[in-house]
PDB file of C-alpha atoms in Angstrom:
ATOM      1  CA  MET A  19      57.712   4.200  96.841  1.00  0.00           C
ATOM      2  CA  GLU A  20      59.446   7.762  96.611  1.00  0.00           C
ATOM      3  CA  LYS A  21      61.296   7.220  99.939  1.00  0.00           C
ATOM      4  CA  THR A  22      62.510   3.913  98.845  1.00  0.00           C
ATOM      5  CA  GLN A  23      63.780   5.414  95.537  1.00  0.00           C
ATOM      6  CA  ASP A  24      65.622   8.186  97.538  1.00  0.00           C
ATOM      7  CA  PHE A  25      67.127   5.832  99.837  1.00  0.00           C
ATOM      8  CA  ALA A  26      68.353   3.674  96.994  1.00  0.00           C
ATOM      9  CA  LEU A  27      69.816   6.832  95.242  1.00  0.00           C
ATOM     10  CA  ALA A  28      71.486   7.770  98.345  1.00  0.00           C
ATOM     11  CA  GLU A  29      73.041   4.208  98.932  1.00  0.00           C
ATOM     12  CA  MET A  30      74.038   3.908  95.193  1.00  0.00           C
ATOM     13  CA  LYS A  31      75.901   7.482  95.422  1.00  0.00           C
ATOM     14  CA  LYS A  32      77.787   6.127  98.554  1.00  0.00           C
ATOM     15  CA  SER A  33      78.651   3.050  96.915  1.00  0.00           C
ATOM     16  CA  VAL A  34      79.836   4.715  93.684  1.00  0.00           C
ATOM     17  CA  GLN A  35      82.344   6.700  95.910  1.00  0.00           C
ATOM     18  CA  LYS A  36      83.535   3.821  97.666  1.00  0.00           C
ATOM     19  CA  LEU A  37      84.435   2.442  94.354  1.00  0.00           C
ATOM     20  CA  GLY A  38      86.479   5.586  93.623  1.00  0.00           C
ATOM     21  CA  SER A  39      84.128   7.426  91.157  1.00  0.00           C
ATOM     22  CA  ALA A  40      81.780  10.203  91.463  1.00  0.00           C
ATOM     23  CA  THR A  41      77.925  10.973  90.415  1.00  0.00           C
ATOM     24  CA  GLU A  42      78.101  14.776  90.680  1.00  0.00           C
ATOM     25  CA  LYS A  43      77.758  15.212  86.981  1.00  0.00           C
ATOM     26  CA  PHE A  44      74.754  12.967  86.517  1.00  0.00           C
ATOM     27  CA  GLY A  45      71.200  13.821  87.489  1.00  0.00           C
ATOM     28  CA  ASP A  46      69.082  11.278  89.461  1.00  0.00           C
ATOM     29  CA  PRO A  47      67.109  10.179  86.178  1.00  0.00           C
ATOM     30  CA  THR A  48      70.381   8.683  85.041  1.00  0.00           C
ATOM     31  CA  LEU A  49      71.326   6.993  88.287  1.00  0.00           C
ATOM     32  CA  MET A  50      67.690   5.670  88.497  1.00  0.00           C
ATOM     33  CA  ARG A  51      68.194   3.805  85.096  1.00  0.00           C
ATOM     34  CA  PHE A  52      71.034   1.788  86.435  1.00  0.00           C
ATOM     35  CA  LEU A  53      69.038   1.191  89.844  1.00  0.00           C
ATOM     36  CA  ILE A  54      66.004   0.001  87.750  1.00  0.00           C
ATOM     37  CA  ALA A  55      68.282  -2.024  85.682  1.00  0.00           C
ATOM     38  CA  ARG A  56      69.776  -3.873  88.688  1.00  0.00           C
ATOM     39  CA  SER A  57      66.425  -4.403  90.457  1.00  0.00           C
ATOM     40  CA  MET A  58      67.034  -1.336  92.885  1.00  0.00           C
ATOM     41  CA  ASP A  59      70.167  -2.797  94.319  1.00  0.00           C
ATOM     42  CA  PRO A  60      72.461  -0.057  94.955  1.00  0.00           C
ATOM     43  CA  ASP A  61      75.477  -1.906  95.329  1.00  0.00           C
ATOM     44  CA  LYS A  62      74.914  -3.597  91.829  1.00  0.00           C
ATOM     45  CA  ALA A  63      73.834  -0.393  90.401  1.00  0.00           C
ATOM     46  CA  ALA A  64      76.796   1.412  91.588  1.00  0.00           C
ATOM     47  CA  LYS A  65      79.311  -1.299  90.252  1.00  0.00           C
ATOM     48  CA  THR A  66      77.489  -1.000  86.490  1.00  0.00           C
ATOM     49  CA  PHE A  67      77.446   2.659  86.787  1.00  0.00           C
ATOM     50  CA  VAL A  68      81.169   2.767  87.421  1.00  0.00           C
ATOM     51  CA  GLN A  69      81.952   0.065  84.805  1.00  0.00           C
ATOM     52  CA  TRP A  70      79.821   2.296  82.214  1.00  0.00           C
ATOM     53  CA  HIS A  71      81.872   5.604  83.384  1.00  0.00           C
ATOM     54  CA  LYS A  72      85.216   3.893  82.771  1.00  0.00           C
ATOM     55  CA  TRP A  73      84.058   2.458  79.593  1.00  0.00           C
ATOM     56  CA  ARG A  74      82.723   5.564  78.162  1.00  0.00           C
ATOM     57  CA  ALA A  75      85.760   7.614  79.016  1.00  0.00           C
ATOM     58  CA  SER A  76      87.978   4.894  77.277  1.00  0.00           C
ATOM     59  CA  PHE A  77      85.972   4.306  74.170  1.00  0.00           C
ATOM     60  CA  VAL A  78      84.229   7.550  73.518  1.00  0.00           C
ATOM     61  CA  PRO A  79      86.923   9.779  74.680  1.00  0.00           C
ATOM     62  CA  ASN A  80      85.607  12.800  72.609  1.00  0.00           C
ATOM     63  CA  GLY A  81      81.917  12.293  74.029  1.00  0.00           C
ATOM     64  CA  PHE A  82      80.666  11.268  70.658  1.00  0.00           C
ATOM     65  CA  VAL A  83      81.463   8.832  67.768  1.00  0.00           C
ATOM     66  CA  SER A  84      81.653  11.098  64.665  1.00  0.00           C
ATOM     67  CA  ASP A  85      80.205   9.833  61.137  1.00  0.00           C
ATOM     68  CA  ALA A  86      83.855   9.790  59.800  1.00  0.00           C
ATOM     69  CA  GLU A  87      84.679   7.110  62.310  1.00  0.00           C
ATOM     70  CA  VAL A  88      81.919   4.770  61.100  1.00  0.00           C
ATOM     71  CA  LYS A  89      81.596   5.767  57.514  1.00  0.00           C
ATOM     72  CA  ASP A  90      81.723   2.246  55.932  1.00  0.00           C
ATOM     73  CA  GLN A  91      78.931   1.291  58.380  1.00  0.00           C
ATOM     74  CA  LEU A  92      77.004   4.400  57.466  1.00  0.00           C
ATOM     75  CA  ALA A  93      77.672   3.821  53.696  1.00  0.00           C
ATOM     76  CA  ASP A  94      75.410   0.391  54.135  1.00  0.00           C
ATOM     77  CA  ARG A  95      72.306   2.938  54.433  1.00  0.00           C
ATOM     78  CA  LYS A  96      70.605   0.501  57.039  1.00  0.00           C
ATOM     79  CA  ILE A  97      69.726   2.470  59.896  1.00  0.00           C
ATOM     80  CA  PHE A  98      66.816   5.245  59.869  1.00  0.00           C
ATOM     81  CA  LEU A  99      65.550   7.746  62.571  1.00  0.00           C
ATOM     82  CA  GLN A 100      61.907   8.486  62.315  1.00  0.00           C
ATOM     83  CA  GLY A 101      60.878  11.203  64.765  1.00  0.00           C
ATOM     84  CA  LEU A 102      59.003  10.051  68.025  1.00  0.00           C
ATOM     85  CA  SER A 103      56.594   7.429  68.663  1.00  0.00           C
ATOM     86  CA  LYS A 104      53.188   8.009  70.271  1.00  0.00           C
ATOM     87  CA  ASP A 105      54.791   7.768  73.655  1.00  0.00           C
ATOM     88  CA  GLY A 106      57.448  10.335  72.744  1.00  0.00           C
ATOM     89  CA  TYR A 107      60.175   7.959  72.095  1.00  0.00           C
ATOM     90  CA  PRO A 108      62.614   8.330  69.170  1.00  0.00           C
ATOM     91  CA  VAL A 109      61.990   5.585  66.470  1.00  0.00           C
ATOM     92  CA  MET A 110      65.017   3.794  64.865  1.00  0.00           C
ATOM     93  CA  VAL A 111      64.324   1.276  61.914  1.00  0.00           C
ATOM     94  CA  VAL A 112      67.226  -1.241  61.259  1.00  0.00           C
ATOM     95  CA  LYS A 113      66.947  -2.672  57.719  1.00  0.00           C
ATOM     96  CA  ALA A 114      68.713  -6.158  58.329  1.00  0.00           C
ATOM     97  CA  SER A 115      68.854  -7.051  54.846  1.00  0.00           C
ATOM     98  CA  LYS A 116      71.243  -4.136  54.003  1.00  0.00           C
ATOM     99  CA  HIS A 117      73.836  -5.452  56.683  1.00  0.00           C
ATOM    100  CA  CYS A 118      76.459  -7.849  56.229  1.00  0.00           C
ATOM    101  CA  PRO A 119      78.833  -8.873  59.240  1.00  0.00           C
ATOM    102  CA  SER A 120      81.526  -6.556  59.697  1.00  0.00           C
ATOM    103  CA  LYS A 121      85.176  -7.554  59.233  1.00  0.00           C
ATOM    104  CA  ASP A 122      86.085  -4.447  61.367  1.00  0.00           C
ATOM    105  CA  GLN A 123      84.705  -5.341  64.774  1.00  0.00           C
ATOM    106  CA  LEU A 124      85.986  -2.166  66.314  1.00  0.00           C
ATOM    107  CA  GLN A 125      84.232   0.070  63.752  1.00  0.00           C
ATOM    108  CA  PHE A 126      81.259  -2.049  64.302  1.00  0.00           C
ATOM    109  CA  LYS A 127      81.141  -1.413  68.024  1.00  0.00           C
ATOM    110  CA  LYS A 128      81.657   2.346  67.426  1.00  0.00           C
ATOM    111  CA  PHE A 129      78.782   2.099  64.962  1.00  0.00           C
ATOM    112  CA  VAL A 130      76.437   0.769  67.583  1.00  0.00           C
ATOM    113  CA  VAL A 131      77.522   3.572  70.150  1.00  0.00           C
ATOM    114  CA  HIS A 132      77.005   6.098  67.150  1.00  0.00           C
ATOM    115  CA  LEU A 133      73.648   5.027  66.458  1.00  0.00           C
ATOM    116  CA  LEU A 134      72.298   4.503  70.040  1.00  0.00           C
ATOM    117  CA  ASP A 135      73.775   7.825  71.069  1.00  0.00           C
ATOM    118  CA  LYS A 136      72.346   9.369  68.092  1.00  0.00           C
ATOM    119  CA  THR A 137      68.733   7.782  68.386  1.00  0.00           C
ATOM    120  CA  ILE A 138      68.652   9.036  72.091  1.00  0.00           C
ATOM    121  CA  ALA A 139      69.914  12.354  71.494  1.00  0.00           C
ATOM    122  CA  SER A 140      67.186  12.937  68.876  1.00  0.00           C
ATOM    123  CA  SER A 141      64.775  13.040  71.525  1.00  0.00           C
ATOM    124  CA  PHE A 142      66.456  15.861  73.864  1.00  0.00           C
ATOM    125  CA  ARG A 143      64.614  18.978  74.351  1.00  0.00           C
ATOM    126  CA  GLY A 144      67.495  21.392  74.930  1.00  0.00           C
ATOM    127  CA  LYS A 145      69.473  19.106  77.140  1.00  0.00           C
ATOM    128  CA  GLU A 146      69.633  15.325  78.373  1.00  0.00           C
ATOM    129  CA  ILE A 147      67.395  14.439  81.415  1.00  0.00           C
ATOM    130  CA  GLY A 148      68.774  11.038  81.573  1.00  0.00           C
ATOM    131  CA  ASN A 149      65.699   8.955  81.449  1.00  0.00           C
ATOM    132  CA  GLU A 150      65.029   9.050  77.651  1.00  0.00           C
ATOM    133  CA  LYS A 151      64.329   5.989  75.886  1.00  0.00           C
ATOM    134  CA  MET A 152      63.803   4.695  72.406  1.00  0.00           C
ATOM    135  CA  VAL A 153      61.701   2.365  70.165  1.00  0.00           C
ATOM    136  CA  VAL A 154      63.497  -0.069  67.644  1.00  0.00           C
ATOM    137  CA  ILE A 155      62.119  -1.721  64.512  1.00  0.00           C
ATOM    138  CA  LEU A 156      64.088  -4.408  63.387  1.00  0.00           C
ATOM    139  CA  ASP A 157      62.935  -5.266  59.786  1.00  0.00           C
ATOM    140  CA  LEU A 158      64.012  -8.721  58.566  1.00  0.00           C
ATOM    141  CA  GLN A 159      62.146  -8.686  55.480  1.00  0.00           C
ATOM    142  CA  GLN A 160      64.311  -9.952  52.503  1.00  0.00           C
ATOM    143  CA  LEU A 161      66.957 -11.203  54.886  1.00  0.00           C
ATOM    144  CA  SER A 162      69.333 -13.737  53.543  1.00  0.00           C
ATOM    145  CA  TYR A 163      71.865 -15.886  54.855  1.00  0.00           C
ATOM    146  CA  LYS A 164      74.590 -13.466  54.034  1.00  0.00           C
ATOM    147  CA  ASN A 165      73.120 -10.996  56.319  1.00  0.00           C
ATOM    148  CA  VAL A 166      72.730 -13.202  59.317  1.00  0.00           C
ATOM    149  CA  ASP A 167      75.192 -11.573  62.055  1.00  0.00           C
ATOM    150  CA  ALA A 168      74.530 -13.284  65.100  1.00  0.00           C
ATOM    151  CA  ARG A 169      77.856 -11.926  66.700  1.00  0.00           C
ATOM    152  CA  GLY A 170      76.607  -8.426  65.452  1.00  0.00           C
ATOM    153  CA  PHE A 171      73.286  -9.066  67.379  1.00  0.00           C
ATOM    154  CA  ILE A 172      75.041 -10.028  70.582  1.00  0.00           C
ATOM    155  CA  THR A 173      77.420  -7.162  70.540  1.00  0.00           C
ATOM    156  CA  GLY A 174      74.548  -4.814  69.960  1.00  0.00           C
ATOM    157  CA  PHE A 175      72.455  -6.279  72.924  1.00  0.00           C
ATOM    158  CA  GLN A 176      75.310  -6.646  75.206  1.00  0.00           C
ATOM    159  CA  PHE A 177      76.059  -2.886  74.589  1.00  0.00           C
ATOM    160  CA  LEU A 178      72.383  -1.960  75.456  1.00  0.00           C
ATOM    161  CA  GLN A 179      72.326  -4.133  78.553  1.00  0.00           C
ATOM    162  CA  SER A 180      75.508  -3.047  79.763  1.00  0.00           C
ATOM    163  CA  TYR A 181      76.054   0.590  78.812  1.00  0.00           C
ATOM    164  CA  TYR A 182      72.476   1.806  77.912  1.00  0.00           C
ATOM    165  CA  PRO A 183      70.358   0.222  80.706  1.00  0.00           C
ATOM    166  CA  GLU A 184      66.797   1.118  80.522  1.00  0.00           C
ATOM    167  CA  ARG A 185      67.239   3.002  77.353  1.00  0.00           C
ATOM    168  CA  LEU A 186      64.998   0.348  75.250  1.00  0.00           C
ATOM    169  CA  ALA A 187      61.475   1.093  75.588  1.00  0.00           C
ATOM    170  CA  LYS A 188      60.207  -1.633  72.997  1.00  0.00           C
ATOM    171  CA  LEU A 189      61.930  -3.727  70.273  1.00  0.00           C
ATOM    172  CA  PHE A 190      59.588  -4.644  67.539  1.00  0.00           C
ATOM    173  CA  ILE A 191      60.670  -7.542  64.965  1.00  0.00           C
ATOM    174  CA  LEU A 192      58.926  -7.728  61.618  1.00  0.00           C
ATOM    175  CA  SER A 193      59.120 -10.361  59.027  1.00  0.00           C
ATOM    176  CA  MET A 194      60.981 -12.922  60.586  1.00  0.00           C
ATOM    177  CA  PRO A 195      62.087 -15.773  58.306  1.00  0.00           C
ATOM    178  CA  TRP A 196      61.734 -19.227  59.180  1.00  0.00           C
ATOM    179  CA  PHE A 197      65.596 -19.975  59.054  1.00  0.00           C
ATOM    180  CA  PHE A 198      65.998 -16.993  61.413  1.00  0.00           C
ATOM    181  CA  ALA A 199      64.383 -18.568  64.446  1.00  0.00           C
ATOM    182  CA  SER A 200      67.011 -20.669  65.465  1.00  0.00           C
ATOM    183  CA  VAL A 201      69.711 -17.903  65.250  1.00  0.00           C
ATOM    184  CA  TRP A 202      67.210 -15.821  67.305  1.00  0.00           C
ATOM    185  CA  ARG A 203      66.853 -18.532  69.810  1.00  0.00           C
ATOM    186  CA  MET A 204      70.447 -18.550  70.200  1.00  0.00           C
ATOM    187  CA  ILE A 205      70.770 -14.509  70.449  1.00  0.00           C
ATOM    188  CA  SER A 206      68.060 -14.860  73.100  1.00  0.00           C
ATOM    189  CA  ARG A 207      70.266 -16.773  75.381  1.00  0.00           C
ATOM    190  CA  PHE A 208      72.275 -13.437  75.836  1.00  0.00           C
ATOM    191  CA  LEU A 209      69.384 -11.346  76.824  1.00  0.00           C
ATOM    192  CA  ASP A 210      68.468 -10.712  80.376  1.00  0.00           C
ATOM    193  CA  LYS A 211      64.707 -10.987  81.562  1.00  0.00           C
ATOM    194  CA  ALA A 212      64.139  -7.311  81.370  1.00  0.00           C
ATOM    195  CA  THR A 213      65.389  -6.943  77.876  1.00  0.00           C
ATOM    196  CA  GLN A 214      63.421 -10.096  76.440  1.00  0.00           C
ATOM    197  CA  GLU A 215      60.183  -8.619  78.135  1.00  0.00           C
ATOM    198  CA  LYS A 216      60.647  -5.422  75.865  1.00  0.00           C
ATOM    199  CA  ILE A 217      60.878  -7.456  72.509  1.00  0.00           C
ATOM    200  CA  VAL A 218      57.879  -8.203  70.402  1.00  0.00           C
ATOM    201  CA  ILE A 219      57.999 -10.326  67.524  1.00  0.00           C
ATOM    202  CA  VAL A 220      55.086  -9.063  65.044  1.00  0.00           C
ATOM    203  CA  SER A 221      53.921 -12.196  63.390  1.00  0.00           C
ATOM    204  CA  ASN A 222      49.792 -11.640  62.918  1.00  0.00           C
ATOM    205  CA  GLU A 223      47.209  -9.233  62.026  1.00  0.00           C
ATOM    206  CA  GLU A 224      46.461  -8.024  65.624  1.00  0.00           C
ATOM    207  CA  GLY A 225      50.411  -7.684  66.436  1.00  0.00           C
ATOM    208  CA  THR A 226      50.686  -5.439  63.308  1.00  0.00           C
ATOM    209  CA  LYS A 227      47.630  -3.167  64.423  1.00  0.00           C
ATOM    210  CA  ASN A 228      49.204  -2.805  67.967  1.00  0.00           C
ATOM    211  CA  PHE A 229      52.674  -1.987  66.339  1.00  0.00           C
ATOM    212  CA  ARG A 230      51.089   0.637  64.189  1.00  0.00           C
ATOM    213  CA  LYS A 231      49.089   2.136  66.936  1.00  0.00           C
ATOM    214  CA  GLU A 232      52.280   2.215  69.135  1.00  0.00           C
ATOM    215  CA  ILE A 233      54.657   4.051  66.920  1.00  0.00           C
ATOM    216  CA  GLY A 234      51.672   6.089  65.278  1.00  0.00           C
ATOM    217  CA  GLU A 235      50.919   6.716  61.721  1.00  0.00           C
ATOM    218  CA  GLU A 236      52.457  10.201  61.332  1.00  0.00           C
ATOM    219  CA  ASN A 237      56.283   8.882  62.088  1.00  0.00           C
ATOM    220  CA  LEU A 238      55.932   5.276  60.959  1.00  0.00           C
ATOM    221  CA  PRO A 239      57.222   4.749  57.253  1.00  0.00           C
ATOM    222  CA  GLU A 240      54.694   4.107  54.689  1.00  0.00           C
ATOM    223  CA  GLU A 241      55.936   0.534  54.044  1.00  0.00           C
ATOM    224  CA  TYR A 242      54.817  -0.372  57.435  1.00  0.00           C
ATOM    225  CA  GLY A 243      51.344   1.180  57.099  1.00  0.00           C
ATOM    226  CA  GLY A 244      52.220   4.835  58.079  1.00  0.00           C
ATOM    227  CA  ARG A 245      52.567   8.175  56.504  1.00  0.00           C
ATOM    228  CA  ALA A 246      56.328   9.068  56.880  1.00  0.00           C
ATOM    229  CA  LYS A 247      59.187   8.542  54.414  1.00  0.00           C
ATOM    230  CA  LEU A 248      62.270   6.677  55.638  1.00  0.00           C
ATOM    231  CA  VAL A 249      64.981   9.087  57.132  1.00  0.00           C
ATOM    232  CA  LEU A 250      68.685   7.873  56.913  1.00  0.00           C
ATOM    233  CA  LEU A 251      70.432   8.173  59.926  1.00  0.00           C
ATOM    234  CA  GLN A 252      73.312  10.240  58.607  1.00  0.00           C
ATOM    235  CA  ASP A 253      70.667  12.705  57.244  1.00  0.00           C
ATOM    236  CA  VAL A 254      69.336  13.592  60.602  1.00  0.00           C
ATOM    237  CA  VAL A 255      70.751  16.810  61.872  1.00  0.00           C
ATOM    238  CA  LEU A 256      70.381  17.181  65.624  1.00  0.00           C
ATOM    239  CA  ALA A 257      70.102  20.499  67.541  1.00  0.00           C
ATOM    240  CA  PRO A 258      72.826  21.678  69.765  1.00  0.00           C
ATOM    241  CA  VAL A 259      72.598  20.141  73.288  1.00  0.00           C
ATOM    242  CA  GLU A 260      72.754  22.690  76.252  1.00  0.00           C
ATOM    243  CA  ASP A 261      75.247  22.000  78.931  1.00  0.00           C
TER     244      ASP A 261
END
């Protein structure tokens, strides 16, 4: 298995060079995410990597999206960051009932980058390794029609799949109302198989038990049966990252 991985990595690096880009600044764990996401196909992984590299340079030229660039989205107070799950993944909570479709799609896209970057960075121990993942809790409790944003969901998932391959460990969906089921079916058409396999719709007692066990009581918010208080994304201060 290790030999296969080494061969795939070597081939991917060659393909990236042929496409006029370079991998020197990135460790093997980062490149492996792209390979795994593209079923260990070096050429497909290289193409996705180069597209990501170009996108990142143009869309996030400073290397990060600041709070000031997404202040309207942060003002909704809808994203929370809860420490690490039992498996050591940062846990993001999304309160969908506090969200309304954005009139400013560019700011919304920047917000998606901001929240994904910050959530992943919250698990760094001094510096990025490249294979960090996250757990997302999508809470649909008290969701009403005005909060439904299929376009926003699709944008978020497309960013995850194209620009954050293999960053999602698990997505738990809680309290899905009946009227959202048809919306979810439509959104699901935009999800690749690997993403769909990481999504768990919690709908019964056993599912709730497994969800609580996987997150761990210590960092699971009280309203979901844990012992933690909700912590707003903008209130989380990250330690500086080493070069």
